[in-house]
Amino acid sequence: MMWGWAYLSLAILFGTIGQLSLKYALLRPLPSRAFASLLFSGPTAIWLACYVATMLFWLLALRSIPLSQAFPILGLQYALIPFLSSRFLAERLIPAQWGGIVLIIAGVVLVGRS
Amino acid sequence: MKYDGMVQLLRRPKLAPTALLLSILLGACGQLLMKHAALLSGIGPLTFATVAMILMALAIYSMGIGCWILALRTLPLAVAYPVTSLSYIGIMWGSSYCFGERISALRMMGVAFIFLGVVLIVLRDGTVTRIGATLRRRIRSP
């Protein structure tokens, strides 16, 4: 069970890094329109690797954590991604979104303890 | 029907709600199959059956993502996202029905909190609202 939580945290972490790096990749002018060059350029490659890692850790987490508990907790990504985009990608958050982040964290704590 | 024909059909703006519901159904089935595969892989060595189950789960889950993208071509996120609450309901019900997981009131309350939080984040995003307005205009005057 202990390992399950570590795996779930890693799935959330890689999912978040993946989304942020995809956004970062798409912010810059594309080197060429070719799909392959987009797919294997730095940040997009990180996104792809993170996607695979997320799936792997998600499956490992599901070995011990009930789905009805793990799936809602995966929603923590929706709080982490806007928070980190506001820190690192210069995106602005409005108060309602900060409220959303607080609600998600509260919900994750509740589901984690349930 | 051929796979291509299926995708072409779901691309029609009229069928966007169908694509949305399909994406929720496939997504929830994909998650339940992943849990099933994870349980299979937990009890012994990695067999062919387990790998096949994982691949099937991933395939169904990917089809769900495809349908979600098709739905978003027409529907604004502000309309489509709240409907995904159905996937939380489906997954909670499925985990209890298929795997005998016990879902306490505390867990349900937590899920409601998380869902409301995501709705607040998704819906109050200026960019999303703007895209939604553009899409609505496009639907009205194609």
mmCIF file of C-alpha atoms in Angstrom:
data_model
loop_
_atom_site.group_PDB
_atom_site.id
_atom_site.type_symbol
_atom_site.label_atom_id
_atom_site.label_comp_id
_atom_site.label_asym_id
_atom_site.label_seq_id
_atom_site.Cartn_x
_atom_site.Cartn_y
_atom_site.Cartn_z
ATOM 1 C CA MET A 1 0.000 0.000 0.000
ATOM 2 C CA MET A 2 2.896 2.355 0.831
ATOM 3 C CA TRP A 3 4.392 1.720 -2.613
ATOM 4 C CA GLY A 4 0.998 2.282 -4.186
ATOM 5 C CA TRP A 5 0.931 5.849 -2.901
ATOM 6 C CA ALA A 6 4.483 6.447 -4.131
ATOM 7 C CA TYR A 7 3.498 5.163 -7.593
ATOM 8 C CA LEU A 8 0.358 7.313 -7.625
ATOM 9 C CA SER A 9 2.405 10.409 -6.687
ATOM 10 C CA LEU A 10 4.836 9.645 -9.505
ATOM 11 C CA ALA A 11 1.959 9.206 -11.989
ATOM 12 C CA ILE A 12 0.614 12.627 -10.975
ATOM 13 C CA LEU A 13 4.090 14.190 -11.098
ATOM 14 C CA PHE A 14 4.937 12.852 -14.569
ATOM 15 C CA GLY A 15 1.470 13.739 -15.866
ATOM 16 C CA THR A 16 1.973 17.318 -14.701
ATOM 17 C CA ILE A 17 5.518 17.627 -16.089
ATOM 18 C CA GLY A 18 4.277 16.179 -19.388
ATOM 19 C CA GLN A 19 1.486 18.730 -19.795
ATOM 20 C CA LEU A 20 3.758 21.638 -18.841
ATOM 21 C CA SER A 21 6.477 20.568 -21.280
ATOM 22 C CA LEU A 22 3.934 20.113 -24.088
ATOM 23 C CA LYS A 23 2.649 23.632 -23.478
ATOM 24 C CA TYR A 24 6.249 24.913 -23.382
ATOM 25 C CA ALA A 25 6.992 23.110 -26.668
ATOM 26 C CA LEU A 26 3.965 24.658 -28.373
ATOM 27 C CA LEU A 27 4.785 28.167 -27.086
ATOM 28 C CA ARG A 28 7.927 28.394 -29.203
ATOM 29 C CA PRO A 29 7.879 28.707 -32.986
ATOM 30 C CA LEU A 30 7.936 25.218 -34.470
ATOM 31 C CA PRO A 31 11.230 24.310 -36.177
ATOM 32 C CA SER A 32 9.290 22.794 -39.083
ATOM 33 C CA ARG A 33 5.781 21.602 -39.793
ATOM 34 C CA ALA A 34 6.961 18.005 -40.077
ATOM 35 C CA PHE A 35 5.226 15.847 -37.494
ATOM 36 C CA ALA A 36 8.326 13.788 -36.786
ATOM 37 C CA SER A 37 10.468 16.834 -35.995
ATOM 38 C CA LEU A 38 7.761 18.104 -33.638
ATOM 39 C CA LEU A 39 7.477 14.718 -31.995
ATOM 40 C CA PHE A 40 11.171 14.303 -31.327
ATOM 41 C CA SER A 41 12.177 17.876 -30.495
ATOM 42 C CA GLY A 42 13.240 18.356 -26.843
ATOM 43 C CA PRO A 43 10.116 19.295 -24.843
ATOM 44 C CA THR A 44 7.744 17.218 -27.002
ATOM 45 C CA ALA A 45 9.941 14.180 -26.475
ATOM 46 C CA ILE A 46 9.767 14.878 -22.720
ATOM 47 C CA TRP A 47 5.969 14.997 -23.001
ATOM 48 C CA LEU A 48 5.909 11.634 -24.767
ATOM 49 C CA ALA A 49 8.275 10.045 -22.230
ATOM 50 C CA CYS A 50 6.225 11.492 -19.359
ATOM 51 C CA TYR A 51 3.044 10.090 -20.893
ATOM 52 C CA VAL A 52 4.494 6.593 -20.985
ATOM 53 C CA ALA A 53 5.846 6.968 -17.421
ATOM 54 C CA THR A 54 2.448 8.206 -16.178
ATOM 55 C CA MET A 55 0.673 5.173 -17.651
ATOM 56 C CA LEU A 56 3.229 2.795 -16.165
ATOM 57 C CA PHE A 57 3.049 4.292 -12.649
ATOM 58 C CA TRP A 58 -0.754 4.547 -12.902
ATOM 59 C CA LEU A 59 -0.987 0.803 -13.582
ATOM 60 C CA LEU A 60 1.431 0.089 -10.721
ATOM 61 C CA ALA A 61 -0.593 2.317 -8.380
ATOM 62 C CA LEU A 62 -3.824 0.525 -9.325
ATOM 63 C CA ARG A 63 -2.326 -2.759 -8.121
ATOM 64 C CA SER A 64 -2.895 -1.739 -4.524
ATOM 65 C CA ILE A 65 -5.034 1.428 -4.435
ATOM 66 C CA PRO A 66 -8.794 1.125 -5.073
ATOM 67 C CA LEU A 67 -9.839 2.731 -8.376
ATOM 68 C CA SER A 68 -12.566 4.739 -6.648
ATOM 69 C CA GLN A 69 -9.819 6.340 -4.547
ATOM 70 C CA ALA A 70 -6.970 6.625 -7.064
ATOM 71 C CA PHE A 71 -8.985 8.080 -9.959
ATOM 72 C CA PRO A 72 -10.300 11.164 -8.107
ATOM 73 C CA ILE A 73 -6.806 11.781 -6.673
ATOM 74 C CA LEU A 74 -5.442 11.835 -10.233
ATOM 75 C CA GLY A 75 -7.476 15.077 -10.475
ATOM 76 C CA LEU A 76 -4.735 16.717 -8.395
ATOM 77 C CA GLN A 77 -3.075 17.333 -11.768
ATOM 78 C CA TYR A 78 -5.803 19.866 -12.519
ATOM 79 C CA ALA A 79 -4.630 21.847 -9.481
ATOM 80 C CA LEU A 80 -0.881 21.409 -10.046
ATOM 81 C CA ILE A 81 -0.888 22.299 -13.755
ATOM 82 C CA PRO A 82 -2.500 25.779 -13.420
ATOM 83 C CA PHE A 83 -0.423 26.519 -10.289
ATOM 84 C CA LEU A 84 2.860 25.635 -12.005
ATOM 85 C CA SER A 85 1.838 27.386 -15.258
ATOM 86 C CA SER A 86 1.311 30.552 -13.241
ATOM 87 C CA ARG A 87 4.794 30.151 -11.727
ATOM 88 C CA PHE A 88 6.787 29.047 -14.743
ATOM 89 C CA LEU A 89 4.817 29.829 -17.903
ATOM 90 C CA ALA A 90 3.684 33.339 -16.885
ATOM 91 C CA GLU A 91 -0.006 32.434 -17.063
ATOM 92 C CA ARG A 92 -2.363 34.512 -14.926
ATOM 93 C CA LEU A 93 -4.854 32.843 -12.604
ATOM 94 C CA ILE A 94 -8.080 34.564 -11.587
ATOM 95 C CA PRO A 95 -9.437 34.248 -8.005
ATOM 96 C CA ALA A 96 -12.045 31.633 -9.045
ATOM 97 C CA GLN A 97 -9.200 29.427 -10.295
ATOM 98 C CA TRP A 98 -7.309 29.777 -6.998
ATOM 99 C CA GLY A 99 -10.596 28.753 -5.352
ATOM 100 C CA GLY A 100 -10.701 25.725 -7.649
ATOM 101 C CA ILE A 101 -7.147 24.759 -6.669
ATOM 102 C CA VAL A 102 -8.034 24.959 -2.954
ATOM 103 C CA LEU A 103 -11.205 22.871 -3.518
ATOM 104 C CA ILE A 104 -9.262 20.172 -5.368
ATOM 105 C CA ILE A 105 -6.608 19.957 -2.633
ATOM 106 C CA ALA A 106 -9.344 19.709 0.025
ATOM 107 C CA GLY A 107 -11.085 17.001 -2.033
ATOM 108 C CA VAL A 108 -7.864 15.026 -2.479
ATOM 109 C CA VAL A 109 -7.243 15.126 1.293
ATOM 110 C CA LEU A 110 -10.809 13.853 1.907
ATOM 111 C CA VAL A 111 -10.538 11.050 -0.663
ATOM 112 C CA GLY A 112 -7.058 10.137 0.623
ATOM 113 C CA ARG A 113 -8.382 9.746 4.173
ATOM 114 C CA SER A 114 -11.565 7.915 3.129
ATOM 115 C CA MET B 1 -18.712 -0.028 -40.589
ATOM 116 C CA LYS B 2 -15.117 0.782 -41.356
ATOM 117 C CA TYR B 3 -13.105 2.665 -38.710
ATOM 118 C CA ASP B 4 -12.590 5.651 -41.058
ATOM 119 C CA GLY B 5 -16.290 5.879 -41.739
ATOM 120 C CA MET B 6 -16.927 5.863 -37.997
ATOM 121 C CA VAL B 7 -14.539 8.794 -37.416
ATOM 122 C CA GLN B 8 -16.058 10.747 -40.327
ATOM 123 C CA LEU B 9 -19.512 10.167 -38.894
ATOM 124 C CA LEU B 10 -18.537 11.377 -35.406
ATOM 125 C CA ARG B 11 -16.981 14.510 -36.938
ATOM 126 C CA ARG B 12 -20.429 15.830 -37.819
ATOM 127 C CA PRO B 13 -21.304 18.726 -35.500
ATOM 128 C CA LYS B 14 -24.727 17.201 -34.891
ATOM 129 C CA LEU B 15 -23.138 14.084 -33.421
ATOM 130 C CA ALA B 16 -20.843 15.960 -31.009
ATOM 131 C CA PRO B 17 -23.011 15.033 -27.992
ATOM 132 C CA THR B 18 -22.828 11.385 -29.069
ATOM 133 C CA ALA B 19 -19.036 11.643 -29.339
ATOM 134 C CA LEU B 20 -18.965 13.219 -25.866
ATOM 135 C CA LEU B 21 -21.030 10.440 -24.283
ATOM 136 C CA LEU B 22 -18.964 7.811 -26.120
ATOM 137 C CA SER B 23 -15.764 9.403 -24.821
ATOM 138 C CA ILE B 24 -17.083 9.212 -21.250
ATOM 139 C CA LEU B 25 -18.214 5.608 -21.671
ATOM 140 C CA LEU B 26 -14.943 4.496 -23.304
ATOM 141 C CA GLY B 27 -12.858 6.447 -20.763
ATOM 142 C CA ALA B 28 -14.643 4.845 -17.811
ATOM 143 C CA CYS B 29 -14.427 1.360 -19.396
ATOM 144 C CA GLY B 30 -10.721 1.962 -20.087
ATOM 145 C CA GLN B 31 -10.069 2.845 -16.428
ATOM 146 C CA LEU B 32 -12.020 -0.188 -15.163
ATOM 147 C CA LEU B 33 -10.077 -2.450 -17.553
ATOM 148 C CA MET B 34 -6.790 -0.904 -16.391
ATOM 149 C CA LYS B 35 -7.730 -1.684 -12.790
ATOM 150 C CA HIS B 36 -8.607 -5.236 -13.850
ATOM 151 C CA ALA B 37 -5.271 -5.568 -15.669
ATOM 152 C CA ALA B 38 -3.403 -4.119 -12.678
ATOM 153 C CA LEU B 39 -5.059 -6.668 -10.389
ATOM 154 C CA LEU B 40 -4.153 -9.477 -12.818
ATOM 155 C CA SER B 41 -0.531 -8.311 -12.887
ATOM 156 C CA GLY B 42 -0.480 -8.111 -9.082
ATOM 157 C CA ILE B 43 -1.196 -11.780 -8.438
ATOM 158 C CA GLY B 44 1.566 -13.418 -10.452
ATOM 159 C CA PRO B 45 4.147 -13.141 -13.202
ATOM 160 C CA LEU B 46 3.350 -10.993 -16.248
ATOM 161 C CA THR B 47 1.509 -13.355 -18.586
ATOM 162 C CA PHE B 48 0.344 -12.886 -22.167
ATOM 163 C CA ALA B 49 -3.241 -12.532 -20.945
ATOM 164 C CA THR B 50 -2.255 -9.685 -18.623
ATOM 165 C CA VAL B 51 -0.331 -7.830 -21.341
ATOM 166 C CA ALA B 52 -3.263 -8.294 -23.742
ATOM 167 C CA MET B 53 -5.617 -6.903 -21.109
ATOM 168 C CA ILE B 54 -3.355 -3.865 -20.556
ATOM 169 C CA LEU B 55 -3.208 -3.230 -24.324
ATOM 170 C CA MET B 56 -6.980 -3.551 -24.643
ATOM 171 C CA ALA B 57 -7.471 -1.121 -21.744
ATOM 172 C CA LEU B 58 -5.071 1.375 -23.358
ATOM 173 C CA ALA B 59 -6.768 0.979 -26.764
ATOM 174 C CA ILE B 60 -10.244 1.627 -25.344
ATOM 175 C CA TYR B 61 -8.936 4.527 -23.274
ATOM 176 C CA SER B 62 -7.280 6.037 -26.409
ATOM 177 C CA MET B 63 -10.524 5.715 -28.378
ATOM 178 C CA GLY B 64 -12.146 7.663 -25.540
ATOM 179 C CA ILE B 65 -9.567 10.447 -25.937
ATOM 180 C CA GLY B 66 -10.218 10.449 -29.709
ATOM 181 C CA CYS B 67 -13.949 10.881 -29.137
ATOM 182 C CA TRP B 68 -13.255 13.651 -26.603
ATOM 183 C CA ILE B 69 -11.231 15.556 -29.219
ATOM 184 C CA LEU B 70 -13.981 15.046 -31.818
ATOM 185 C CA ALA B 71 -16.586 16.324 -29.337
ATOM 186 C CA LEU B 72 -14.499 19.413 -28.543
ATOM 187 C CA ARG B 73 -14.344 20.338 -32.235
ATOM 188 C CA THR B 74 -17.955 21.451 -31.900
ATOM 189 C CA LEU B 75 -18.862 21.717 -28.227
ATOM 190 C CA PRO B 76 -17.361 24.459 -26.054
ATOM 191 C CA LEU B 77 -15.312 23.104 -23.139
ATOM 192 C CA ALA B 78 -17.645 25.021 -20.804
ATOM 193 C CA VAL B 79 -20.448 22.712 -21.965
ATOM 194 C CA ALA B 80 -18.456 19.506 -22.469
ATOM 195 C CA TYR B 81 -16.448 19.466 -19.232
ATOM 196 C CA PRO B 82 -19.309 19.406 -16.691
ATOM 197 C CA VAL B 83 -20.730 16.375 -18.537
ATOM 198 C CA THR B 84 -17.554 14.439 -17.644
ATOM 199 C CA SER B 85 -18.874 14.293 -14.067
ATOM 200 C CA LEU B 86 -20.683 11.249 -15.476
ATOM 201 C CA SER B 87 -17.315 9.524 -15.832
ATOM 202 C CA TYR B 88 -16.647 10.003 -12.100
ATOM 203 C CA ILE B 89 -20.062 8.482 -11.390
ATOM 204 C CA GLY B 90 -19.421 5.614 -13.824
ATOM 205 C CA ILE B 91 -15.988 4.852 -12.378
ATOM 206 C CA MET B 92 -17.208 5.008 -8.759
ATOM 207 C CA TRP B 93 -20.142 2.730 -9.569
ATOM 208 C CA GLY B 94 -17.969 0.388 -11.649
ATOM 209 C CA SER B 95 -15.313 0.071 -8.910
ATOM 210 C CA SER B 96 -17.967 -0.865 -6.427
ATOM 211 C CA TYR B 97 -19.809 -3.242 -8.815
ATOM 212 C CA CYS B 98 -16.806 -4.950 -10.443
ATOM 213 C CA PHE B 99 -14.194 -4.864 -7.678
ATOM 214 C CA GLY B 100 -16.338 -4.622 -4.546
ATOM 215 C CA GLU B 101 -14.728 -1.368 -3.429
ATOM 216 C CA ARG B 102 -16.538 0.327 -0.564
ATOM 217 C CA ILE B 103 -17.353 3.945 -1.269
ATOM 218 C CA SER B 104 -17.869 5.935 1.912
ATOM 219 C CA ALA B 105 -19.743 9.228 2.203
ATOM 220 C CA LEU B 106 -16.393 10.919 2.909
ATOM 221 C CA ARG B 107 -15.000 9.646 -0.401
ATOM 222 C CA MET B 108 -18.060 10.821 -2.316
ATOM 223 C CA MET B 109 -17.759 14.246 -0.684
ATOM 224 C CA GLY B 110 -14.084 14.431 -1.650
ATOM 225 C CA VAL B 111 -14.909 13.507 -5.247
ATOM 226 C CA ALA B 112 -17.553 16.259 -5.356
ATOM 227 C CA PHE B 113 -14.958 18.773 -4.064
ATOM 228 C CA ILE B 114 -12.401 17.716 -6.679
ATOM 229 C CA PHE B 115 -14.939 17.858 -9.498
ATOM 230 C CA LEU B 116 -16.192 21.329 -8.488
ATOM 231 C CA GLY B 117 -12.603 22.542 -8.223
ATOM 232 C CA VAL B 118 -11.783 21.325 -11.728
ATOM 233 C CA VAL B 119 -14.954 22.951 -13.076
ATOM 234 C CA LEU B 120 -13.912 26.278 -11.481
ATOM 235 C CA ILE B 121 -10.443 26.030 -13.032
ATOM 236 C CA VAL B 122 -11.665 24.980 -16.471
ATOM 237 C CA LEU B 123 -14.654 27.269 -16.828
ATOM 238 C CA ARG B 124 -13.203 30.531 -15.551
ATOM 239 C CA ASP B 125 -10.295 30.450 -17.957
ATOM 240 C CA GLY B 126 -10.551 33.437 -20.295
ATOM 241 C CA THR B 127 -8.946 31.560 -23.175
ATOM 242 C CA VAL B 128 -11.418 28.709 -22.884
ATOM 243 C CA THR B 129 -14.357 31.109 -22.772
ATOM 244 C CA ARG B 130 -13.074 32.885 -25.872
ATOM 245 C CA ILE B 131 -12.620 29.623 -27.795
ATOM 246 C CA GLY B 132 -16.141 28.643 -26.725
ATOM 247 C CA ALA B 133 -17.581 31.908 -28.055
ATOM 248 C CA THR B 134 -15.785 31.439 -31.376
ATOM 249 C CA LEU B 135 -17.082 27.888 -31.684
ATOM 250 C CA ARG B 136 -20.641 28.911 -30.883
ATOM 251 C CA ARG B 137 -20.469 31.593 -33.592
ATOM 252 C CA ARG B 138 -19.160 29.017 -36.051
ATOM 253 C CA ILE B 139 -21.983 26.591 -35.249
ATOM 254 C CA ARG B 140 -24.598 29.294 -35.771
ATOM 255 C CA SER B 141 -23.181 30.387 -39.158
ATOM 256 C CA PRO B 142 -21.364 27.452 -40.740
#
